[in-house]
Amino acid sequence: MSETSAAAAPSGQTPSEGGARRGAAYDSAFLRAARREPVPHTPVWFMRQAGRSLPEYLKVREGIPMLDSCMMPELVKEITLQPVRRHKVDAAIFFSDIVVPLKAVGIDVDIKPGIGPVIADPIRTVEDLQRLRPLEPDDMPYITEAVGMLVEELGATPLIGFAGAPFTLASYLVEGGPSKSHEKTKAMMYGQPELWAALVDRLADITAAFLKIQIEAGASAVQLFDSWVGALAPDDYRRSVMPASSKVFDAVAGYGVPRIHFGVGTGELLPLMSQAGADVVGVDWRVPLNVAAERVGPGKALQGNLDPAVLYAPTHVVETKAREVLHAAQSLGGSGHIFNLGHGVMPSMDPDALTRLVAFVHEATER
Ligand code: CP3
């Protein structure tokens, strides 16, 4: 397998340096599973594997605000590598946040500890929308630098790049912060459909640009987090969100890197999220993987889906529940499963339980 075919650049472009770097991870269990090829063992990684569950994370982040830390390449490298060293997971996920590209285009956003992203001036009118300018590659030199250093250091371990999907980003921008009911967001979606369409279209372009920056610098897969899209009914998703999410997937299709699509509470949306354009569909813990496989249709890999809260139970229970996930994944025919939690690692989780879980999945699936 040549290095250029390992990560083909879009037609008409010369393969980037990132493409050559990705070659080292091409045959990793994670990328093979994403392509539904035979694997030596079921690959494992955890959403939010970097972060507050790790004492070594708390130590290096001390006194540094979250968004500042995302702009410090050496620190980003260290934090991204911490869970790989500790848990022996099969992939690294780039340490950053879904709101970093919004900050890069000049939106006044902060991440408040224990709360989440807070937007100083929410976007609610046509005039507000003008503040959301396109993201240019030069806006994020710190991302290119951090990804480059990481890929060098990771060698055969793949690096997953990521971004927030248009709906989830729009929710933060319109509400001004985290929301359970997304009422202002939905009010715009239903009441001002043209403004809404323009907003998610601009966000699609920003998101696509953010993913391209990470891929060009060497990321070998990308995940689109539409964490809060489970708040929508399928018809509303199809009409008001799917075109923007599809635009993102189409924009990065030519790179040939696996595209993962994930949201929480998306049982009813799985067929549409699959159609929106993803190579791998992430599933939360509410839908067994054999059922999810039917909903997403043929030709897709699945990622998931142990209930994160199970990690608080005794080891034998964790192993029984992990075995159930592996059993349900057998419906995929022996490959095309990436083991993960149904949502992210929680700050109060015992990191040793996560390390044991990785070893258990590897041993239980060794071929
Ligand atoms: O290992 C990893 O996954 C690290 C990279 C990562 C972070 N955020 C770091 C982070 C990723 C992939 C994200 C994505 C993200 N950010 C999502 C989608 C994933 C999901 O969980 O559904 C969302 C919705 C956000 C927005 C956001 N940023 C929230 C809700 C929070 C938590 C706020 C809190 O304090 O509880 C953040 C902050 C954040 N992003 C932290 C980390 C490690 C915690 C802040 C800290 O450590 O100081």
Tab-separated table of C-alpha atoms and ligand atoms in Angstrom:
chain	number	residue	atom	x	y	z
A	1	MET	CA	0.000	0.000	0.000
A	2	SER	CA	1.611	3.243	-1.079
A	3	GLU	CA	1.542	6.221	1.204
A	4	THR	CA	-0.404	8.351	-1.232
A	5	SER	CA	-3.210	5.821	-1.607
A	6	ALA	CA	-3.250	5.498	2.181
A	7	ALA	CA	-4.800	8.932	2.370
A	8	ALA	CA	-5.641	10.235	-1.041
A	9	ALA	CA	-5.853	13.983	-1.377
A	10	PRO	CA	-8.881	15.403	-3.187
A	11	SER	CA	-8.515	15.028	-6.950
A	12	GLY	CA	-6.511	17.803	-8.501
A	13	GLN	CA	-4.402	18.328	-5.386
A	14	THR	CA	-1.001	16.932	-4.699
A	15	PRO	CA	-0.976	14.642	-1.648
A	16	SER	CA	-0.245	16.803	1.359
A	17	GLU	CA	2.515	16.195	3.853
A	18	GLY	CA	-0.298	15.104	6.166
A	19	GLY	CA	-1.143	12.355	3.691
A	20	ALA	CA	2.356	10.935	3.848
A	21	ARG	CA	2.367	11.030	7.645
A	22	ARG	CA	-0.951	9.207	7.853
A	23	GLY	CA	0.630	6.238	6.092
A	24	ALA	CA	2.115	4.944	9.354
A	25	ALA	CA	-1.329	4.434	10.914
A	26	TYR	CA	-2.994	3.049	7.788
A	27	ASP	CA	-2.942	-0.575	8.959
A	28	SER	CA	-3.943	0.153	12.563
A	29	ALA	CA	-6.863	-1.838	13.990
A	30	PHE	CA	-8.864	1.395	14.321
A	31	LEU	CA	-8.568	2.413	10.662
A	32	ARG	CA	-9.039	-1.160	9.452
A	33	ALA	CA	-12.282	-1.439	11.467
A	34	ALA	CA	-13.459	1.935	10.139
A	35	ARG	CA	-12.934	0.534	6.619
A	36	ARG	CA	-14.667	-2.741	7.666
A	37	GLU	CA	-11.533	-4.793	7.009
A	38	PRO	CA	-10.412	-7.759	9.158
A	39	VAL	CA	-8.802	-6.675	12.445
A	40	PRO	CA	-6.355	-8.317	14.902
A	41	HIS	CA	-8.660	-7.233	17.760
A	42	THR	CA	-11.623	-4.891	18.183
A	43	PRO	CA	-10.149	-1.384	18.483
A	44	VAL	CA	-11.103	0.764	21.485
A	45	TRP	CA	-11.011	4.472	22.232
A	46	PHE	CA	-13.152	6.676	24.466
A	47	MET	CA	-14.855	9.961	23.728
A	48	ARG	CA	-13.437	12.488	26.224
A	49	GLN	CA	-10.604	10.091	27.048
A	50	ALA	CA	-8.405	13.128	27.660
A	51	GLY	CA	-9.512	15.335	30.502
A	52	ARG	CA	-10.506	15.554	34.090
A	53	SER	CA	-10.665	11.817	34.856
A	54	LEU	CA	-6.846	11.823	34.638
A	55	PRO	CA	-4.735	13.268	37.487
A	56	GLU	CA	-1.919	13.963	35.017
A	57	TYR	CA	-4.363	16.143	33.046
A	58	LEU	CA	-5.420	18.147	36.084
A	59	LYS	CA	-1.745	18.706	36.867
A	60	VAL	CA	-0.701	20.121	33.477
A	61	ARG	CA	-3.904	22.212	33.092
A	62	GLU	CA	-3.556	23.857	36.514
A	63	GLY	CA	-4.074	27.620	36.218
A	64	ILE	CA	-4.555	27.557	32.437
A	65	PRO	CA	-8.052	28.393	31.118
A	66	MET	CA	-9.524	25.684	28.855
A	67	LEU	CA	-9.566	27.710	25.629
A	68	ASP	CA	-6.041	29.067	26.244
A	69	SER	CA	-4.811	25.486	26.611
A	70	CYS	CA	-6.221	24.624	23.161
A	71	MET	CA	-3.873	27.215	21.625
A	72	MET	CA	-0.693	25.840	23.242
A	73	PRO	CA	0.636	23.104	20.898
A	74	GLU	CA	3.088	21.498	23.370
A	75	LEU	CA	0.342	21.237	25.988
A	76	VAL	CA	-2.191	19.938	23.444
A	77	LYS	CA	0.319	17.275	22.436
A	78	GLU	CA	0.922	16.187	26.023
A	79	ILE	CA	-2.791	16.061	26.928
A	80	THR	CA	-3.698	14.147	23.761
A	81	LEU	CA	-0.995	11.556	24.482
A	82	GLN	CA	-1.868	11.041	28.180
A	83	PRO	CA	-4.779	8.592	27.676
A	84	VAL	CA	-2.891	6.742	24.910
A	85	ARG	CA	0.027	6.097	27.265
A	86	ARG	CA	-2.150	5.199	30.216
A	87	HIS	CA	-4.996	3.170	28.705
A	88	LYS	CA	-3.307	1.751	25.562
A	89	VAL	CA	-6.302	2.839	23.488
A	90	ASP	CA	-6.173	2.233	19.724
A	91	ALA	CA	-6.575	5.883	18.729
A	92	ALA	CA	-5.836	9.347	20.032
A	93	ILE	CA	-8.410	12.124	19.818
A	94	PHE	CA	-7.035	15.583	19.271
A	95	PHE	CA	-7.352	17.720	22.404
A	96	SER	CA	-9.345	20.816	21.513
A	97	ASP	CA	-12.994	21.840	21.719
A	98	ILE	CA	-15.914	22.263	19.337
A	99	VAL	CA	-16.002	26.019	20.031
A	100	VAL	CA	-12.314	26.659	19.168
A	101	PRO	CA	-13.089	27.478	15.482
A	102	LEU	CA	-15.836	29.899	16.628
A	103	LYS	CA	-13.291	31.712	18.762
A	104	ALA	CA	-10.873	31.693	15.812
A	105	VAL	CA	-13.370	33.626	13.662
A	106	GLY	CA	-13.830	36.213	16.410
A	107	ILE	CA	-16.863	35.014	18.390
A	108	ASP	CA	-16.570	35.995	22.059
A	109	VAL	CA	-16.817	32.535	23.644
A	110	ASP	CA	-15.521	31.184	26.921
A	111	ILE	CA	-15.676	27.721	28.475
A	112	LYS	CA	-16.838	28.043	32.063
A	113	PRO	CA	-15.787	25.173	34.339
A	114	GLY	CA	-18.745	22.969	35.281
A	115	ILE	CA	-21.007	24.792	32.802
A	116	GLY	CA	-19.578	24.597	29.289
A	117	PRO	CA	-19.338	27.068	26.403
A	118	VAL	CA	-20.851	30.521	27.059
A	119	ILE	CA	-21.309	33.046	24.220
A	120	ALA	CA	-21.161	36.752	25.209
A	121	ASP	CA	-23.399	38.000	22.364
A	122	PRO	CA	-25.695	35.239	21.069
A	123	ILE	CA	-26.591	35.081	17.368
A	124	ARG	CA	-30.291	35.753	16.855
A	125	THR	CA	-30.716	38.136	13.899
A	126	VAL	CA	-29.575	38.590	10.302
A	127	GLU	CA	-27.207	41.329	11.530
A	128	ASP	CA	-25.714	38.980	14.153
A	129	LEU	CA	-25.003	36.450	11.423
A	130	GLN	CA	-22.538	38.835	9.767
A	131	ARG	CA	-20.216	38.258	12.749
A	132	LEU	CA	-19.783	34.634	11.669
A	133	ARG	CA	-17.105	35.049	9.000
A	134	PRO	CA	-15.468	32.103	7.157
A	135	LEU	CA	-12.605	30.234	8.838
A	136	GLU	CA	-9.303	30.516	6.937
A	137	PRO	CA	-6.451	28.009	7.339
A	138	ASP	CA	-4.202	30.812	8.641
A	139	ASP	CA	-6.617	31.448	11.524
A	140	MET	CA	-5.362	28.369	13.372
A	141	PRO	CA	-1.597	27.939	13.087
A	142	TYR	CA	-1.602	26.374	16.579
A	143	ILE	CA	-3.867	23.538	15.336
A	144	THR	CA	-1.645	22.730	12.370
A	145	GLU	CA	1.415	22.768	14.617
A	146	ALA	CA	-0.113	20.574	17.337
A	147	VAL	CA	-1.509	17.997	14.884
A	148	GLY	CA	1.842	17.837	13.081
A	149	MET	CA	3.774	17.212	16.311
A	150	LEU	CA	1.261	14.631	17.462
A	151	VAL	CA	1.222	12.609	14.273
A	152	GLU	CA	5.008	12.502	14.369
A	153	GLU	CA	4.976	11.241	17.960
A	154	LEU	CA	2.047	8.817	17.558
A	155	GLY	CA	3.580	6.868	14.666
A	156	ALA	CA	1.304	3.887	13.983
A	157	THR	CA	-1.423	5.096	16.369
A	158	PRO	CA	-4.056	7.061	14.438
A	159	LEU	CA	-5.089	10.578	15.403
A	160	ILE	CA	-8.806	11.429	15.214
A	161	GLY	CA	-9.606	15.028	14.343
A	162	PHE	CA	-13.038	16.382	15.202
A	163	ALA	CA	-15.496	19.243	15.005
A	164	GLY	CA	-18.918	20.197	16.279
A	165	ALA	CA	-21.769	19.706	13.808
A	166	PRO	CA	-23.815	22.697	12.611
A	167	PHE	CA	-26.860	21.973	14.841
A	168	THR	CA	-24.872	21.548	18.058
A	169	LEU	CA	-22.774	24.667	17.375
A	170	ALA	CA	-25.908	26.635	16.427
A	171	SER	CA	-27.496	25.637	19.711
A	172	TYR	CA	-24.625	27.175	21.716
A	173	LEU	CA	-24.572	30.307	19.504
A	174	VAL	CA	-28.323	30.955	19.607
A	175	GLU	CA	-28.970	30.011	23.247
A	176	GLY	CA	-25.796	31.740	24.443
A	177	GLY	CA	-24.762	28.653	26.417
A	178	PRO	CA	-25.752	25.083	27.250
A	179	SER	CA	-29.471	24.315	27.067
A	180	LYS	CA	-31.647	21.320	27.876
A	181	SER	CA	-34.657	22.250	25.740
A	182	HIS	CA	-32.969	24.302	22.959
A	183	GLU	CA	-36.042	26.566	22.855
A	184	LYS	CA	-34.425	29.645	21.276
A	185	THR	CA	-32.669	27.441	18.741
A	186	LYS	CA	-35.893	25.688	17.797
A	187	ALA	CA	-37.778	29.014	17.760
A	188	MET	CA	-35.363	30.215	15.047
A	189	MET	CA	-35.473	26.907	13.195
A	190	TYR	CA	-39.289	26.885	13.056
A	191	GLY	CA	-40.004	30.635	13.022
A	192	GLN	CA	-37.197	32.048	10.849
A	193	PRO	CA	-36.315	29.161	8.537
A	194	GLU	CA	-34.286	31.352	6.152
A	195	LEU	CA	-32.143	32.818	8.904
A	196	TRP	CA	-31.710	29.325	10.368
A	197	ALA	CA	-30.671	27.868	7.005
A	198	ALA	CA	-28.137	30.668	6.524
A	199	LEU	CA	-26.750	30.096	10.035
A	200	VAL	CA	-26.241	26.341	9.718
A	201	ASP	CA	-24.821	26.816	6.216
A	202	ARG	CA	-22.166	29.214	7.523
A	203	LEU	CA	-21.429	26.811	10.364
A	204	ALA	CA	-21.070	23.956	7.871
A	205	ASP	CA	-18.362	25.927	6.064
A	206	ILE	CA	-16.531	26.735	9.320
A	207	THR	CA	-16.751	23.111	10.469
A	208	ALA	CA	-15.540	21.770	7.115
A	209	ALA	CA	-12.614	24.207	7.178
A	210	PHE	CA	-11.693	23.111	10.738
A	211	LEU	CA	-11.734	19.438	9.730
A	212	LYS	CA	-9.672	20.146	6.608
A	213	ILE	CA	-7.008	21.910	8.672
A	214	GLN	CA	-6.705	18.819	10.893
A	215	ILE	CA	-6.684	16.348	7.973
A	216	GLU	CA	-4.141	18.362	5.986
A	217	ALA	CA	-1.884	18.386	9.055
A	218	GLY	CA	-2.096	14.581	9.358
A	219	ALA	CA	-5.243	13.456	11.222
A	220	SER	CA	-6.233	10.034	9.885
A	221	ALA	CA	-9.960	10.087	10.734
A	222	VAL	CA	-12.502	12.730	11.702
A	223	GLN	CA	-15.514	12.713	13.977
A	224	LEU	CA	-18.431	15.110	13.655
A	225	PHE	CA	-20.020	15.594	17.087
A	226	ASP	CA	-23.719	16.435	16.824
A	227	SER	CA	-24.091	15.883	20.538
A	228	TRP	CA	-27.473	17.592	21.023
A	229	VAL	CA	-29.232	16.728	17.742
A	230	GLY	CA	-31.230	13.981	19.484
A	231	ALA	CA	-33.540	16.829	20.556
A	232	LEU	CA	-35.042	16.828	17.044
A	233	ALA	CA	-37.753	14.752	15.350
A	234	PRO	CA	-36.643	12.971	12.160
A	235	ASP	CA	-38.621	15.225	9.777
A	236	ASP	CA	-37.138	18.360	11.307
A	237	TYR	CA	-33.667	16.845	11.150
A	238	ARG	CA	-34.151	15.973	7.479
A	239	ARG	CA	-35.435	19.433	6.558
A	240	SER	CA	-33.435	21.755	8.761
A	241	VAL	CA	-30.160	20.071	9.724
A	242	MET	CA	-29.235	17.254	7.364
A	243	PRO	CA	-28.311	19.514	4.383
A	244	ALA	CA	-25.730	21.352	6.504
A	245	SER	CA	-24.252	18.177	8.016
A	246	SER	CA	-24.088	16.578	4.563
A	247	LYS	CA	-22.240	19.627	3.265
A	248	VAL	CA	-19.550	19.027	5.899
A	249	PHE	CA	-19.170	15.340	5.031
A	250	ASP	CA	-19.092	16.080	1.291
A	251	ALA	CA	-16.411	18.720	1.796
A	252	VAL	CA	-13.972	16.204	3.296
A	253	ALA	CA	-15.005	13.097	1.319
A	254	GLY	CA	-12.141	13.440	-1.165
A	255	TYR	CA	-9.429	12.910	1.455
A	256	GLY	CA	-10.389	9.276	1.873
A	257	VAL	CA	-10.156	9.398	5.675
A	258	PRO	CA	-12.983	7.718	7.640
A	259	ARG	CA	-15.718	10.106	8.724
A	260	ILE	CA	-17.481	9.300	12.004
A	261	HIS	CA	-20.890	10.803	12.857
A	262	PHE	CA	-22.051	10.839	16.481
A	263	GLY	CA	-24.886	12.226	18.569
A	264	VAL	CA	-26.650	11.424	21.851
A	265	GLY	CA	-30.260	10.210	21.991
A	266	THR	CA	-30.259	9.666	18.226
A	267	GLY	CA	-31.991	6.262	18.047
A	268	GLU	CA	-34.734	7.616	15.778
A	269	LEU	CA	-32.244	9.635	13.698
A	270	LEU	CA	-29.735	6.864	12.948
A	271	PRO	CA	-31.016	6.155	9.393
A	272	LEU	CA	-30.822	9.854	8.480
A	273	MET	CA	-27.486	10.450	10.199
A	274	SER	CA	-26.131	7.518	8.234
A	275	GLN	CA	-27.526	8.994	4.989
A	276	ALA	CA	-26.106	12.418	5.826
A	277	GLY	CA	-22.796	10.887	4.854
A	278	ALA	CA	-20.633	8.980	7.289
A	279	ASP	CA	-18.411	5.950	7.024
A	280	VAL	CA	-18.837	5.143	10.722
A	281	VAL	CA	-21.943	5.881	12.790
A	282	GLY	CA	-21.518	6.439	16.520
A	283	VAL	CA	-24.319	4.984	18.644
A	284	ASP	CA	-25.251	5.911	22.214
A	285	TRP	CA	-26.087	3.212	24.789
A	286	ARG	CA	-29.856	3.264	24.207
A	287	VAL	CA	-29.819	1.228	20.976
A	288	PRO	CA	-28.164	-2.227	20.827
A	289	LEU	CA	-25.589	-2.391	18.022
A	290	ASN	CA	-27.433	-5.157	16.146
A	291	VAL	CA	-30.523	-2.916	16.004
A	292	ALA	CA	-28.390	0.110	15.103
A	293	ALA	CA	-26.831	-1.880	12.249
A	294	GLU	CA	-30.269	-2.337	10.687
A	295	ARG	CA	-31.094	1.337	11.100
A	296	VAL	CA	-27.875	2.678	9.546
A	297	GLY	CA	-28.031	0.212	6.647
A	298	PRO	CA	-25.287	-1.716	4.860
A	299	GLY	CA	-21.785	-0.480	4.172
A	300	LYS	CA	-21.206	1.409	7.428
A	301	ALA	CA	-19.078	0.647	10.463
A	302	LEU	CA	-20.455	1.274	13.958
A	303	GLN	CA	-18.836	2.877	16.982
A	304	GLY	CA	-20.019	2.371	20.551
A	305	ASN	CA	-21.762	1.833	22.830
A	306	LEU	CA	-21.272	0.860	26.488
A	307	ASP	CA	-23.309	3.019	28.886
A	308	PRO	CA	-20.634	5.236	30.513
A	309	ALA	CA	-22.342	4.845	33.900
A	310	VAL	CA	-21.573	1.100	33.824
A	311	LEU	CA	-17.961	2.051	34.618
A	312	TYR	CA	-19.072	2.879	38.156
A	313	ALA	CA	-20.135	-0.756	38.725
A	314	PRO	CA	-17.800	-3.588	39.875
A	315	THR	CA	-15.326	-4.973	37.306
A	316	HIS	CA	-17.256	-8.194	36.661
A	317	VAL	CA	-20.357	-6.150	35.772
A	318	VAL	CA	-18.336	-3.908	33.427
A	319	GLU	CA	-17.026	-7.031	31.714
A	320	THR	CA	-20.463	-8.622	31.395
A	321	LYS	CA	-21.892	-5.447	29.883
A	322	ALA	CA	-18.877	-5.018	27.563
A	323	ARG	CA	-19.364	-8.622	26.401
A	324	GLU	CA	-22.998	-7.789	25.571
A	325	VAL	CA	-21.820	-4.907	23.389
A	326	LEU	CA	-19.302	-7.180	21.642
A	327	HIS	CA	-21.984	-9.822	21.150
A	328	ALA	CA	-24.419	-7.331	19.583
A	329	ALA	CA	-21.592	-6.172	17.295
A	330	GLN	CA	-21.208	-9.684	15.903
A	331	SER	CA	-24.134	-8.850	13.620
A	332	LEU	CA	-21.619	-6.740	11.671
A	333	GLY	CA	-19.879	-9.916	10.565
A	334	GLY	CA	-16.524	-9.801	12.304
A	335	SER	CA	-15.317	-6.313	11.477
A	336	GLY	CA	-16.638	-2.788	11.270
A	337	HIS	CA	-16.920	-2.329	15.041
A	338	ILE	CA	-15.007	0.300	17.004
A	339	PHE	CA	-15.602	-0.126	20.742
A	340	ASN	CA	-16.390	3.088	22.629
A	341	LEU	CA	-18.686	4.362	25.328
A	342	GLY	CA	-22.178	5.552	24.389
A	343	HIS	CA	-21.042	9.072	25.344
A	344	GLY	CA	-17.993	10.622	26.954
A	345	VAL	CA	-15.844	9.670	29.924
A	346	MET	CA	-17.079	11.484	33.025
A	347	PRO	CA	-14.673	13.488	35.205
A	348	SER	CA	-15.363	11.372	38.322
A	349	MET	CA	-14.630	8.043	36.602
A	350	ASP	CA	-11.881	5.804	37.931
A	351	PRO	CA	-9.233	5.828	35.182
A	352	ASP	CA	-8.089	2.319	36.200
A	353	ALA	CA	-11.545	0.981	35.292
A	354	LEU	CA	-11.035	2.409	31.786
A	355	THR	CA	-7.563	0.865	31.468
A	356	ARG	CA	-8.978	-2.532	32.515
A	357	LEU	CA	-11.809	-2.195	30.008
A	358	VAL	CA	-9.385	-1.614	27.107
A	359	ALA	CA	-7.393	-4.727	28.060
A	360	PHE	CA	-10.600	-6.741	28.447
A	361	VAL	CA	-11.929	-5.819	24.975
A	362	HIS	CA	-8.543	-6.541	23.396
A	363	GLU	CA	-8.265	-9.964	25.054
A	364	ALA	CA	-11.893	-10.922	24.440
A	365	THR	CA	-11.640	-10.167	20.710
A	366	GLU	CA	-8.075	-11.250	19.875
A	367	ARG	CA	-8.139	-13.136	16.575
B	1	CP3	O1	-10.630	13.312	24.870
B	1	CP3	C1	-11.336	14.168	24.306
B	1	CP3	O2	-12.408	13.846	23.769
B	1	CP3	C2	-10.792	15.566	24.330
B	1	CP3	C3	-11.219	16.554	23.364
B	1	CP3	C4	-12.593	17.167	23.497
B	1	CP3	C5	-12.977	18.197	24.422
B	1	CP3	N1	-14.222	18.629	24.054
B	1	CP3	C6	-12.167	18.732	25.519
B	1	CP3	C7	-12.859	19.380	26.656
B	1	CP3	C8	-13.670	16.946	22.646
B	1	CP3	C9	-13.787	15.923	21.528
B	1	CP3	C10	-14.670	17.885	23.007
B	1	CP3	C11	-15.939	18.013	22.269
B	1	CP3	C12	-17.048	18.753	22.853
B	1	CP3	N2	-17.044	19.950	23.532
B	1	CP3	C13	-18.405	18.372	22.692
B	1	CP3	C14	-18.856	17.148	21.948
B	1	CP3	C15	-18.570	15.909	22.736
B	1	CP3	C16	-19.639	15.509	23.698
B	1	CP3	O3	-19.270	15.285	24.870
B	1	CP3	O4	-20.781	15.352	23.292
B	1	CP3	C17	-19.193	19.327	23.340
B	1	CP3	C18	-20.703	19.312	23.447
B	1	CP3	C19	-18.335	20.332	23.859
B	1	CP3	C20	-18.693	21.571	24.606
B	1	CP3	C21	-18.087	21.511	25.957
B	1	CP3	N3	-16.774	21.855	26.221
B	1	CP3	C22	-18.658	21.043	27.189
B	1	CP3	C23	-20.083	20.573	27.357
B	1	CP3	C24	-17.657	21.111	28.168
B	1	CP3	C25	-17.722	20.640	29.614
B	1	CP3	C26	-17.940	21.749	30.578
B	1	CP3	C27	-17.723	21.251	32.016
B	1	CP3	O5	-16.868	21.825	32.679
B	1	CP3	O6	-18.361	20.271	32.398
B	1	CP3	C28	-16.494	21.609	27.543
B	1	CP3	C29	-15.176	21.797	28.172
B	1	CP3	C30	-14.182	20.752	27.851
B	1	CP3	N4	-13.835	20.349	26.586
B	1	CP3	C31	-13.411	20.020	28.783
B	1	CP3	C32	-12.578	19.174	28.057
B	1	CP3	C33	-11.540	18.233	28.584
B	1	CP3	C34	-13.498	20.183	30.309
B	1	CP3	C35	-12.951	21.493	30.733
B	1	CP3	C36	-11.707	21.404	31.594
B	1	CP3	O7	-11.034	20.360	31.660
B	1	CP3	O8	-11.369	22.446	32.172
